[in-house]
Coordinates of C-alpha atoms in Angstrom, one line a residue:
Chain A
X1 CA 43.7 265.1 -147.3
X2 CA 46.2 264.2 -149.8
X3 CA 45.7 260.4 -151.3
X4 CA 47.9 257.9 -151.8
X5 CA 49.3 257.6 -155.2
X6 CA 48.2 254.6 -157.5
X7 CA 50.6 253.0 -159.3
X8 CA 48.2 251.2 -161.9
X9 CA 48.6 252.5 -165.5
X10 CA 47.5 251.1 -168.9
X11 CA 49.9 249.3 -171.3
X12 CA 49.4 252.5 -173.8
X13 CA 51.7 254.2 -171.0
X14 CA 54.4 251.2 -170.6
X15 CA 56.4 251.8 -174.0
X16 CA 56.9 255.6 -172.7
X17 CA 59.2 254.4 -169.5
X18 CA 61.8 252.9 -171.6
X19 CA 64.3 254.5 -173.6
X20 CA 67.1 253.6 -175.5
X21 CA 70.3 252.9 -173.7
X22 CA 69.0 251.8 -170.7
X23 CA 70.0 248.9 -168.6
X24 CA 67.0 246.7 -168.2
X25 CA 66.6 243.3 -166.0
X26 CA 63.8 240.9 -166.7
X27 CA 62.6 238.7 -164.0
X28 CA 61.0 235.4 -163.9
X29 CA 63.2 232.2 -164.9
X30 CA 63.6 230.8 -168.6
X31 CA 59.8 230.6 -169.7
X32 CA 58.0 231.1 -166.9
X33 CA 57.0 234.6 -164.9
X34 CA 58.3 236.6 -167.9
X35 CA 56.6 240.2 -168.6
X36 CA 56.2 238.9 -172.6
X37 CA 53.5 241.7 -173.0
X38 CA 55.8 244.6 -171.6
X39 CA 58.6 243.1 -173.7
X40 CA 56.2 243.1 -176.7
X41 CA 56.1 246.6 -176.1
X42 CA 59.2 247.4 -176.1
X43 CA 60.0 246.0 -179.3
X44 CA 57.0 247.8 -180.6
X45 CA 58.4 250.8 -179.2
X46 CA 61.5 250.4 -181.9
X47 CA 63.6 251.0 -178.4
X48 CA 67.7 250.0 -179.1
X49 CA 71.3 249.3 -177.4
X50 CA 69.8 248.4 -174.3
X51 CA 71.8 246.3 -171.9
X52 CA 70.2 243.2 -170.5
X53 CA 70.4 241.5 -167.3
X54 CA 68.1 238.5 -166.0
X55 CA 67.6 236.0 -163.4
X56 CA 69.9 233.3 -164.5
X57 CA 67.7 231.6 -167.0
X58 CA 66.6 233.3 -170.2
X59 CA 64.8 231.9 -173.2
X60 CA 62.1 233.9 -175.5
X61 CA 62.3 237.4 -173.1
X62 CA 65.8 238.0 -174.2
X63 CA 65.6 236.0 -177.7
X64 CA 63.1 238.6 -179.0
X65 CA 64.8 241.5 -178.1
X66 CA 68.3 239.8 -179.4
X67 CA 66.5 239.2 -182.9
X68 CA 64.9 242.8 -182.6
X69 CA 67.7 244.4 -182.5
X70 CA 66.9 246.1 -179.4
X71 CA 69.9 244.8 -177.1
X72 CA 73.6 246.0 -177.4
X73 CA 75.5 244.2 -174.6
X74 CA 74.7 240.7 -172.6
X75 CA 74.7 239.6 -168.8
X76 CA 72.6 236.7 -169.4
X77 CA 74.2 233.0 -167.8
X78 CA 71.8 230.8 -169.7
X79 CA 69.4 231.7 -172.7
X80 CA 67.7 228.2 -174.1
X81 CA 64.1 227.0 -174.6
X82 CA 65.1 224.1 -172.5
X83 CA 63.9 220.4 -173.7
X84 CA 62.8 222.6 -177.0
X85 CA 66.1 223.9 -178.7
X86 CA 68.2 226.1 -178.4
X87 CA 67.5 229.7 -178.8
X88 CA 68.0 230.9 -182.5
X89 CA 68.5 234.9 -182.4
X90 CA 70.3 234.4 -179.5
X91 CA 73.1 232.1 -180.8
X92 CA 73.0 233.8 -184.1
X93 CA 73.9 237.5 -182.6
X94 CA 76.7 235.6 -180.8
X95 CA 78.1 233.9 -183.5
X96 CA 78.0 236.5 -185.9
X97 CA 79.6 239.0 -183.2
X98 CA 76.5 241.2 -183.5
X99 CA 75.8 241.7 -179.6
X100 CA 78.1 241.9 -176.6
X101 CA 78.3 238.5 -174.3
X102 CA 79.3 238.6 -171.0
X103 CA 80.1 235.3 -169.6
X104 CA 78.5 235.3 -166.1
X105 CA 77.0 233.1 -163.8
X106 CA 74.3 233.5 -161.0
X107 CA 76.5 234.0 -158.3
X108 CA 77.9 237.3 -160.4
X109 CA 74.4 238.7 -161.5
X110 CA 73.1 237.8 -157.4
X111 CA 76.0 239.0 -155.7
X112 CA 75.2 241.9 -157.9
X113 CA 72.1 242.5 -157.6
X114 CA 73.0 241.9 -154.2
X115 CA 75.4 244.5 -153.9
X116 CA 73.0 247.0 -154.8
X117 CA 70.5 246.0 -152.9
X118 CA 72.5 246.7 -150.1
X119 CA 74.0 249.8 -151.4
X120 CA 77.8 248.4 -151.5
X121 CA 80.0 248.9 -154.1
X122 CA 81.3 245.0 -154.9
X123 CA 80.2 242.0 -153.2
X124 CA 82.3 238.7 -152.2
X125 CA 81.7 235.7 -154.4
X126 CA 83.8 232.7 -153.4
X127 CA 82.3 230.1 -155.6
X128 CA 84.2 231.5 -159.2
X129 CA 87.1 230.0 -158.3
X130 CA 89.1 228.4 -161.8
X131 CA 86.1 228.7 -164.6
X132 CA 87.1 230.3 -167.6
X133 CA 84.3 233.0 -166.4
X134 CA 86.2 234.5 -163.8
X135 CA 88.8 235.3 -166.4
X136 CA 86.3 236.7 -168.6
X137 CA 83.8 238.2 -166.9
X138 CA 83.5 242.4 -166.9
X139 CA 84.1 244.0 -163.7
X140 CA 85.2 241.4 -161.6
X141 CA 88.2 242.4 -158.8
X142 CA 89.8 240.3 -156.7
X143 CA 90.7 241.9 -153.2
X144 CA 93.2 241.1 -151.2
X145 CA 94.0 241.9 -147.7
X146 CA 97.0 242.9 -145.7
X147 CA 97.8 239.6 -144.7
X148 CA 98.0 238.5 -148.4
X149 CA 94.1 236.7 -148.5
X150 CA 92.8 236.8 -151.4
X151 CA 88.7 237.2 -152.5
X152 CA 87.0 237.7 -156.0
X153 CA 84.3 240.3 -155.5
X154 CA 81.6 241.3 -157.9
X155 CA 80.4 244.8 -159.1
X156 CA 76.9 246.2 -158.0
X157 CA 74.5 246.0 -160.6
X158 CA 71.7 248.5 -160.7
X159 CA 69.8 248.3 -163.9
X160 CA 67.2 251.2 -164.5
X161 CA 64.6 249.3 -165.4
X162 CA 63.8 246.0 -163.9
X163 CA 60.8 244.6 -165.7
X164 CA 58.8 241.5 -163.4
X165 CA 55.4 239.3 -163.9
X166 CA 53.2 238.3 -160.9
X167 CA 49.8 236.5 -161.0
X168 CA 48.8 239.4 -159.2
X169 CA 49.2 242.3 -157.0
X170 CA 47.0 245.6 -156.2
X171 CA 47.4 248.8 -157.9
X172 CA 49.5 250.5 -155.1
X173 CA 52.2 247.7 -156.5
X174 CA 52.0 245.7 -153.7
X175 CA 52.8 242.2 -155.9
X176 CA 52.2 238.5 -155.0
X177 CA 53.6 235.2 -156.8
X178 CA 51.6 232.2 -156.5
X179 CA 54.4 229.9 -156.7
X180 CA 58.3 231.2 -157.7
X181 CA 59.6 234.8 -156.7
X182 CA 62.6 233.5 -158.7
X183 CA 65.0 236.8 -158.3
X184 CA 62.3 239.5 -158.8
X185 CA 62.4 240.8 -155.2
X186 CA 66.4 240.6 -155.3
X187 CA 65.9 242.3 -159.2
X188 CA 63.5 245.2 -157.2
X189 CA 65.3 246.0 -154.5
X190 CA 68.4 246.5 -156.7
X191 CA 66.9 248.6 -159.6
X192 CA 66.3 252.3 -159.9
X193 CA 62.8 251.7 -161.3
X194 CA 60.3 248.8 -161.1
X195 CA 57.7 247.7 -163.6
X196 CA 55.2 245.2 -162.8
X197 CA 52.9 243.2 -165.2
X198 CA 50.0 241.3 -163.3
X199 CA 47.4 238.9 -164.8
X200 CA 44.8 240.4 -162.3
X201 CA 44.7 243.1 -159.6
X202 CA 43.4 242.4 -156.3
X203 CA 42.1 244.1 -153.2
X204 CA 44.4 246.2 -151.3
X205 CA 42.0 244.5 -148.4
X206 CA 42.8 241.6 -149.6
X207 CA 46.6 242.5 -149.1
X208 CA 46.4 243.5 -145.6
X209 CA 44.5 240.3 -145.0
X210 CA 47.5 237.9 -146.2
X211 CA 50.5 240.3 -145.7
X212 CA 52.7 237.1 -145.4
X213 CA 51.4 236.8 -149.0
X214 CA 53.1 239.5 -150.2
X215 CA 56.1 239.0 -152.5
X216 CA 57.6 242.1 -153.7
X217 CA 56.0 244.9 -151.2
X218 CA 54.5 248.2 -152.8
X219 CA 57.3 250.7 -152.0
X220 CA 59.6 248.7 -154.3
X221 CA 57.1 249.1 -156.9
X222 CA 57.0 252.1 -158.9
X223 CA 54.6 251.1 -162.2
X224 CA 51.7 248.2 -162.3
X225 CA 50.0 247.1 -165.4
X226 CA 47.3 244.6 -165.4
X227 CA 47.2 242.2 -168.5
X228 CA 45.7 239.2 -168.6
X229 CA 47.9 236.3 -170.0
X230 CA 50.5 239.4 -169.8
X231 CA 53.3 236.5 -169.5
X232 CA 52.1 234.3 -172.6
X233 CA 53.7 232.4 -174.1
X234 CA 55.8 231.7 -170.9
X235 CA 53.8 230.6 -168.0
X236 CA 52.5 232.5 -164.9
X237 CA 53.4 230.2 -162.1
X238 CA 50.1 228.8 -160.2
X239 CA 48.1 230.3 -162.6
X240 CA 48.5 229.0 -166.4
X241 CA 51.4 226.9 -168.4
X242 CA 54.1 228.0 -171.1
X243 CA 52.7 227.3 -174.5
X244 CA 54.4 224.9 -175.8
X245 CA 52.9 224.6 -179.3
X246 CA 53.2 228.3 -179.9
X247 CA 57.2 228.5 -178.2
X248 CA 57.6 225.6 -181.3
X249 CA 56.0 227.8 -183.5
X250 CA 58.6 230.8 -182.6
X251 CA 61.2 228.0 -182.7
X252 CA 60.2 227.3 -186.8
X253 CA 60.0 230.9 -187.7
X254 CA 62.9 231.8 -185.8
X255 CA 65.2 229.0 -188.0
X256 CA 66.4 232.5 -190.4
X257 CA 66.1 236.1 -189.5
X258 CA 64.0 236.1 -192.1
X259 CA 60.9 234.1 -190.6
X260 CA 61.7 235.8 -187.6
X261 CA 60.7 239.2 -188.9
X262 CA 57.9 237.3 -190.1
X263 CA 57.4 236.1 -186.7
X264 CA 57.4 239.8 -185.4
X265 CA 55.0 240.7 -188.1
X266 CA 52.4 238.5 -187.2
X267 CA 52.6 238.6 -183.3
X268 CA 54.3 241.7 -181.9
X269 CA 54.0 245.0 -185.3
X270 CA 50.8 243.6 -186.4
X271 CA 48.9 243.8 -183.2
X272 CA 47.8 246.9 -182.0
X273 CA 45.4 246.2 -178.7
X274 CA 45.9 243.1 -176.5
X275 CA 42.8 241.7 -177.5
X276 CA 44.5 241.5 -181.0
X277 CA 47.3 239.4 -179.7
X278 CA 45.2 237.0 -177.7
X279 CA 43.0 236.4 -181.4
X280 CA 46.5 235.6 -182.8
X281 CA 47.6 233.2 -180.6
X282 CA 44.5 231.1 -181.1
X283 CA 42.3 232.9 -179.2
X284 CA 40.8 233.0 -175.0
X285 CA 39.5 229.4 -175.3
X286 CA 43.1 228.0 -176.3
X287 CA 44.6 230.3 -173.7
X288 CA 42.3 229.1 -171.3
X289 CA 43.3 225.5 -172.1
X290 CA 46.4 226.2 -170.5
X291 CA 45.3 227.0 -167.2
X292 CA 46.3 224.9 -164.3
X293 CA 42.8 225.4 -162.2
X294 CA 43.4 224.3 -158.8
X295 CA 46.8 222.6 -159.0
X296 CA 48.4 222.2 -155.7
Chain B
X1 CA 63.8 195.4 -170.0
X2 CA 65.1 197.1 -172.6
X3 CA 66.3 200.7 -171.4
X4 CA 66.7 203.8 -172.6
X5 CA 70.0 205.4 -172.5
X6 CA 68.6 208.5 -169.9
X7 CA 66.6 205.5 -167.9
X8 CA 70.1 204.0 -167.6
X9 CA 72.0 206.9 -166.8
X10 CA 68.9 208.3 -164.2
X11 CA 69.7 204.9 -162.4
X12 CA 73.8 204.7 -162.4
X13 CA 73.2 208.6 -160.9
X14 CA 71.1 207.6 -158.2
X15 CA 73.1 205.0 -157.0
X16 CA 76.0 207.3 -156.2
X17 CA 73.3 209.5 -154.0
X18 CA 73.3 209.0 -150.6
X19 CA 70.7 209.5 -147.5
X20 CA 70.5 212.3 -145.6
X21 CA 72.7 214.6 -148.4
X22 CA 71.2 218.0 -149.4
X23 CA 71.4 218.9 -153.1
X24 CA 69.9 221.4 -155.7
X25 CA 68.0 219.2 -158.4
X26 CA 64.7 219.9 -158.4
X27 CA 63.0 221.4 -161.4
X28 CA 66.6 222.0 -162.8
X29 CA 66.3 219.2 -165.3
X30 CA 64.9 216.0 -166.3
X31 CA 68.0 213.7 -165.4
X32 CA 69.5 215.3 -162.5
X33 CA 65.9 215.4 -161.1
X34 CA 64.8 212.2 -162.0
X35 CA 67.7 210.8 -160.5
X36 CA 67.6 212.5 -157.3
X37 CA 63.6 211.8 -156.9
X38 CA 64.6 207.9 -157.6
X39 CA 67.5 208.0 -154.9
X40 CA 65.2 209.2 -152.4
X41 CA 62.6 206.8 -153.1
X42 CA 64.9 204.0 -153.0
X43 CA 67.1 203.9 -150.3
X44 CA 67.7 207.7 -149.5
X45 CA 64.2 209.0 -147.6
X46 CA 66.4 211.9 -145.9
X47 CA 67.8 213.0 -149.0
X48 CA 66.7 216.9 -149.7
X49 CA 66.2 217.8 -153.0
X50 CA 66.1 222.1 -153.4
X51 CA 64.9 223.8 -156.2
X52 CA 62.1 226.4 -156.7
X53 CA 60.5 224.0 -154.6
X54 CA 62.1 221.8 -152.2
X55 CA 61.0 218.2 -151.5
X56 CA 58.2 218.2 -153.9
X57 CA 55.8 215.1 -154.4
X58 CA 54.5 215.4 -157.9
X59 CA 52.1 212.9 -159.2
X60 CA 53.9 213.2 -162.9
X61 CA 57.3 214.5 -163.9
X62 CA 56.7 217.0 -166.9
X63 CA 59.9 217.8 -169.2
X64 CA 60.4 221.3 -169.1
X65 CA 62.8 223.1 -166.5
X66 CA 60.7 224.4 -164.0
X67 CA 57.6 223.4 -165.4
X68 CA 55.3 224.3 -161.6
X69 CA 53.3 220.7 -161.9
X70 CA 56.8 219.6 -161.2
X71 CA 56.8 221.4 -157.6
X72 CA 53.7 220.0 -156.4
X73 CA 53.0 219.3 -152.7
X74 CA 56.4 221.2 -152.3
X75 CA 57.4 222.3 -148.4
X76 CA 58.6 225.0 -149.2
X77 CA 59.9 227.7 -152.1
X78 CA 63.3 229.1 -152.4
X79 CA 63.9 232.7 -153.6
X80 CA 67.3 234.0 -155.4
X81 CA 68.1 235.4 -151.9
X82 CA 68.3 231.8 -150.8
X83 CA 70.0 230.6 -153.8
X84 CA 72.6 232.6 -153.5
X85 CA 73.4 232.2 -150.3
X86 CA 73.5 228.6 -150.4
X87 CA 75.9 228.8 -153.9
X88 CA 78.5 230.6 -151.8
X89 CA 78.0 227.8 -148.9
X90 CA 77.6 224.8 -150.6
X91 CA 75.4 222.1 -151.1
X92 CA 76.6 217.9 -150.5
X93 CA 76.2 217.0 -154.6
X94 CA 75.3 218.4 -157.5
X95 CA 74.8 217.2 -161.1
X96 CA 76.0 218.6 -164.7
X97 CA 76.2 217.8 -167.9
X98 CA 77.8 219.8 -170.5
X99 CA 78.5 220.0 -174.2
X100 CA 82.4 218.8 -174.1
X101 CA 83.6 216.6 -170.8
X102 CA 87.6 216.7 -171.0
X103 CA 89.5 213.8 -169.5
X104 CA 90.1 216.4 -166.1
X105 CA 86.2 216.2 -165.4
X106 CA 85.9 219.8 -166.6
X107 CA 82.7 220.7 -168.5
X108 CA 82.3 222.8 -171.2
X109 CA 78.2 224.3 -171.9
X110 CA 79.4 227.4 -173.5
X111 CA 81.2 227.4 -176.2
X112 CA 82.4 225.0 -179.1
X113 CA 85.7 227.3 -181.0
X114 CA 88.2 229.5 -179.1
X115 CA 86.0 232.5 -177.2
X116 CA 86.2 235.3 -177.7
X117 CA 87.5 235.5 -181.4
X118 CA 86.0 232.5 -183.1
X119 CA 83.0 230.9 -181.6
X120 CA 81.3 228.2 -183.9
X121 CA 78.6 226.5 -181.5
X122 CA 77.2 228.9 -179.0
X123 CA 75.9 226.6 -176.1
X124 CA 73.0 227.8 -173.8
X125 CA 75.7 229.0 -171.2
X126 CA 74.6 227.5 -167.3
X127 CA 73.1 229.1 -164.5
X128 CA 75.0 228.6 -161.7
X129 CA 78.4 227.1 -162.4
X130 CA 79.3 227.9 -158.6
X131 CA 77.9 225.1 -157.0
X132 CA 80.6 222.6 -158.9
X133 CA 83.3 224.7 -156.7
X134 CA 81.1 224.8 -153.1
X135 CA 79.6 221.8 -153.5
X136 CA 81.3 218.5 -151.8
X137 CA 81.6 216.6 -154.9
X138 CA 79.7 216.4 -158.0
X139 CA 78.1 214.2 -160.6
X140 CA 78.7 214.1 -164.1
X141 CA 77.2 212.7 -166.5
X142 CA 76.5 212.5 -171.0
X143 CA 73.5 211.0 -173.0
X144 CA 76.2 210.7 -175.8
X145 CA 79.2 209.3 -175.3
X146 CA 81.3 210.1 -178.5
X147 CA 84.8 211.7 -179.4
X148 CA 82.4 214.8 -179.9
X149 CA 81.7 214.9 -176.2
X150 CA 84.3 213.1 -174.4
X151 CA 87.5 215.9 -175.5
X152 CA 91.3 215.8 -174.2
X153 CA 90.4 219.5 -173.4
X154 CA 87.2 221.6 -173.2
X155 CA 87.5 224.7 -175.2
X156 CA 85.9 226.7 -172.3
X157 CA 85.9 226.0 -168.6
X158 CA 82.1 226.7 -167.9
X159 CA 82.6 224.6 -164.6
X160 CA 85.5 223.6 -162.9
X161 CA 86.2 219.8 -162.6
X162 CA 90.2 219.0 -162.2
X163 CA 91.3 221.8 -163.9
X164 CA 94.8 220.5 -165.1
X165 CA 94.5 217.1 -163.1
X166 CA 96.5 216.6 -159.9
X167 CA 96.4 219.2 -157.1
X168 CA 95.2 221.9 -159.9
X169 CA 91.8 222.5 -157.9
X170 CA 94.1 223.4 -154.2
X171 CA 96.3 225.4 -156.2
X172 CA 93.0 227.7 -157.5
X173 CA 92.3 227.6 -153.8
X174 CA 89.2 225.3 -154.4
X175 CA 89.0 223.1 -151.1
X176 CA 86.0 220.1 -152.4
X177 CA 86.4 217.0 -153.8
X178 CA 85.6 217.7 -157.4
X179 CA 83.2 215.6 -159.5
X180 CA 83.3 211.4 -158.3
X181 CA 82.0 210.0 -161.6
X182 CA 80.9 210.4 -165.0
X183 CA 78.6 208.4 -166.5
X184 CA 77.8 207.8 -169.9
X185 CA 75.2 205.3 -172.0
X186 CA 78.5 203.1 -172.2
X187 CA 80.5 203.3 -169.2
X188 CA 80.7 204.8 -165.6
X189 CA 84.4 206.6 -165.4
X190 CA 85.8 207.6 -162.1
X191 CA 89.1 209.9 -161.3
X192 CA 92.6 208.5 -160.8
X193 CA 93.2 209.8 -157.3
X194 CA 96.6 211.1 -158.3
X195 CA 96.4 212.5 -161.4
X196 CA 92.9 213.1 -161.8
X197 CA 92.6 211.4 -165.3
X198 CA 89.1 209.8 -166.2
X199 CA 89.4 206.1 -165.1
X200 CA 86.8 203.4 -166.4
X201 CA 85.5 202.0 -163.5
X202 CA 83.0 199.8 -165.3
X203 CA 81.8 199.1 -167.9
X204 CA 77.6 199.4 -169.0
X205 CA 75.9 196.0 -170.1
X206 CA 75.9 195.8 -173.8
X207 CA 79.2 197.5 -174.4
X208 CA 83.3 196.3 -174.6
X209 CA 86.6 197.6 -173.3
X210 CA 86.6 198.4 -177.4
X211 CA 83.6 200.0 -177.6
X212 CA 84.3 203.1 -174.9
X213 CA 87.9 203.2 -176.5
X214 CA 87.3 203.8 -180.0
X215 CA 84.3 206.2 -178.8
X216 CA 86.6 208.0 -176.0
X217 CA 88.2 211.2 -177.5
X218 CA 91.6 211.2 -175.1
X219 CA 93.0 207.8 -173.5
X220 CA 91.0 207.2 -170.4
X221 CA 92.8 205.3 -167.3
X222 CA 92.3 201.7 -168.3
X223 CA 93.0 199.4 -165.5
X224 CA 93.5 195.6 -165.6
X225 CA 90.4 194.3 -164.8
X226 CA 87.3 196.7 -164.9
X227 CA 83.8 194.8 -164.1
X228 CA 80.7 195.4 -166.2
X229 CA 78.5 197.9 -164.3
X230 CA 75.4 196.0 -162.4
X231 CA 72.4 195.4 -164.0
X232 CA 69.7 197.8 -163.5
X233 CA 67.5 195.7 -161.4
X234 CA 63.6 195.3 -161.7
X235 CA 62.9 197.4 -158.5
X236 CA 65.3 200.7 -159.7
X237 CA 63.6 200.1 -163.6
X238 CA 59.9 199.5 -161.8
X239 CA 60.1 202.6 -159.7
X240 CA 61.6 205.1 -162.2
X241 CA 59.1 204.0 -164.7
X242 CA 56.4 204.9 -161.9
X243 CA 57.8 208.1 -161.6
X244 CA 58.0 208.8 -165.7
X245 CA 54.0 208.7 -166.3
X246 CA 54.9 210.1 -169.6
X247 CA 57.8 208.6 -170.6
X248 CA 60.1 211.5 -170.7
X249 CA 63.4 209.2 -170.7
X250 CA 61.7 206.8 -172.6
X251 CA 61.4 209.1 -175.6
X252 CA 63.8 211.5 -176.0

């Protein structure tokens, strides 16, 4: 009898899947649930012009690729490090021109995702109504009807990658957030291709115990990776915080392009294994100090 | 009690919230969900509060957006599914802030310069503009309240307040009230209900007419008499001060 396929593979394999050009989504929401180590990768990777779409708050997922040189064009409505600052690379490709923005707003990347999701061409958004992003945005069309109504409707958007974190899932890709989907399912069921980073892998048992636990189900899934701390320095919902001190530390180096490559030296070209990374950062017991234990 | 300026502007907000209203605030952002948190536990027990988690208790407030300590003993969690739908539907308040208010109410968190040709300050953009247009009304408010902020015209539109003034909103087809207030460390302005013009509708202990003039980038509605704003009282200071363990509007 024939098995069923496992989706688990080793973050040696990730940096293959991605090639320059693509449209990529990251999931999670400003710094939390980002896949930092499959980003890490694909800077490593040297991949370029990729287009980037996220859930509507960005901060150090898109800022390292911005300062990379790894993106080409923008749908990003917010990238910030929050109470921290703004976020350098980011701001610098826009004011010097060097990247494509497009002004959007969650209701365009949702109704989009949305759109695709459902395997429509545009879908209705009536909440754009007067911003100066209506005007600007790329792809928006407003419909009207016979009787002279009038709607703004929003293109699909089906990125070919969408790259998510969960604390954990089993290696058919069945995936399960602690806390926040955020718009990872919406981001899965709208990409071509789905890559999953998971601090640990569970029991498929363990699955069909708790189905209602189940966030983003396995046939949406087509790649896991298991990586402990895989979304550090952002947090992994439920399971560990952000890192403050070192999302500070990005913030200093980041202040030219110059300690920014500096930045990338020390923590994304200069580490080879994951191991190596988690050493840099300050090592397992500091990474353990940001874990929330039992915290609900 | 000395106050801080957010402490003062957390407590002008939650007086304008009221029971039984459903809004989107928690987890967004220290003020908007300080003050919501502080409404509720004052006088508005019915008030929901959404977010990534809705109606959470948390023992502490932590700073950063989203931070998960901050949805503790939540009810529930909301998806982008959710979110969405509820952008398009509408929600009873919501709060912003921005960096540029224009004398219209209309908030600027994009761009300082003229986009797309000349963009000096790149702003962090915001996440869901949206809910300013579905939303019934909503609240706005600055921690500096300076020339720099307070502008005759934003140079972007990130959310929609009055537009042009008068019956601008109707004539983008936009059916809510727009935002009620804005309030600043000096003054809580409210909207001419013809034109649409920022009106001061009083002004904050500590501060004259002279004061919110001279610091006022466009010529704000001035009427006759405007009253001083009431005094935080001990139970609004005592409660949010229970609530900020760390002293996030205390320090920053």
């Amino acid at each position: 009898m024939a098995e069923r396929r496992e989706k688990l593979v080793s973050l040696s394999e990730i940096a293959d899947l991605f090639r320059s050009g693509m449209k990529i989504a990251i999931g999670g929401l400003l710094f939390h649930n980002k896949p930092m180590t499959i980003i890490r990768e694909i800077v490593k990777a040297g991949v370029k012009d990729l287009t980037i779409y996220s859930s509507p708050l960005s901060s150090i997922d898109a800022d390292i690729l911005i300062g990379a040189g790894a993106a080409k064009e923008l749908f990003l409505p917010h990238v910030s490090f929050g109470h921290l600052g703004f976020a350098p690379n980011y701001r610098r490709a826009v004011e010097k021109g060097k990247v494509k923005v497009n002004l959007c707003d969650e209701a365009i990347l949702c109704g989009g995702f949305l759109a695709a999701s459902e395997g429509i061409p545009y879908h209705p958004v009536v909440s754009l109504k007067g911003t100066d992003i209506l005007k600007f945005c790329k792809g928006v069309k407003v419909f009207r009807s016979n009787d002279g109504e009038s709607i703004a409707c929003v293109p699909a958007i089906s990125p070919d990658v969408a790259i998510i974190h969960a604390q954990e899932g089993d290696k058919f890709g069945n995936l399960r957030h602690t806390v926040a989907v955020y718009a990872d399912r919406l981001m899965a069921e709208a990409s071509r291709f789905v890559v999953a980073s998971v601090d640990r892998i569970i029991s498929n048992e363990l699955v069909r115990k708790e189905p209602f636990r189940t966030t983003v189900p396995s046939y949406l899934v087509d790649v896991v990776v298991e990586v402990p701390y895989g979304a550090h320095p952002c947090s992994s919902m439920g399971l560990y915080l952000h890192d403050e001190e070192h999302l500070r530390e990005y913030l200093n180096f980041s202040k030219t392009e110059d300690g920014f490559m500096r930045y990338l030296e020390k923590y994304v070209y200069g580490v080879q294994e994951e191991e190596d990374y988690i050493k840099a950062v300050g090592g397992l017991k500091r990474l353990e100090s940001l874990n929330l234990g039992k915290w609900n | 009690m000395e106050l801080s300026p957010r402490e003062l502007i957390v407590i002008l907000l939650a007086r304008e919230i009221r029971d039984g209203e459903i809004c989107l605030a928690a987890g967004v952002g220290g003020i908007a969900f300080f003050s919501a948190m502080l409404a509720k536990r004052l006088h508005a027990p019915n008030l929901n509060i959404l977010g990534t988690g809705n109606n959470p208790e948390p023992d502490a407030f932590f700073q950063a957006i989203n931070d998960a300590r901050n949805f503790q003993r939540a009810e529930s969690y909301m998806d982008f599914f959710e979110v969405f739908r509820i952008t398009e539907r509408g929600l009873d308040f919501c709060i912003y802030s921005g960096l540029q208010i224009d004398k219209f109410g209309n908030v600027n968190l994009h761009f300082i310069g003229s986009y797309p040709e000349s963009i000096k300050v790149s702003g962090p953009g915001v996440a869901n503009t949206s809910f300013a247009v579905t939303s019934k009304r909503t609240l706005l408010y600055l921690t500096e309240h300076s020339k720099r902020t307070l502008v005759e015209r934003v140079d972007f539109v990130s959310v929609a307040g009055f537009l042009s003034g008068g019956y601008d909103r109707k004539r983008h087809g936009i059916e809510t009230l727009g935002p009620s207030v804005c309030i600043t460390p000096m003054a809580v302005f409210d909207f001419d209900t013809e034109t649409k013009e920022m009106r001061i509708k009083s002004i904050n202990p500590g501060f004259t007419l002279k004061d919110v003039l001279n610091n006022t980038g466009f010529n704000p509605v001035t009427p006759k008499n405007i009253p001083t704003t009431p005094c935080p009282t001990h139970r609004e200071i005592e409660t949010l001060r229970s609530m900020d363990k760390y002293g996030i509007l205390r320090n920053s």
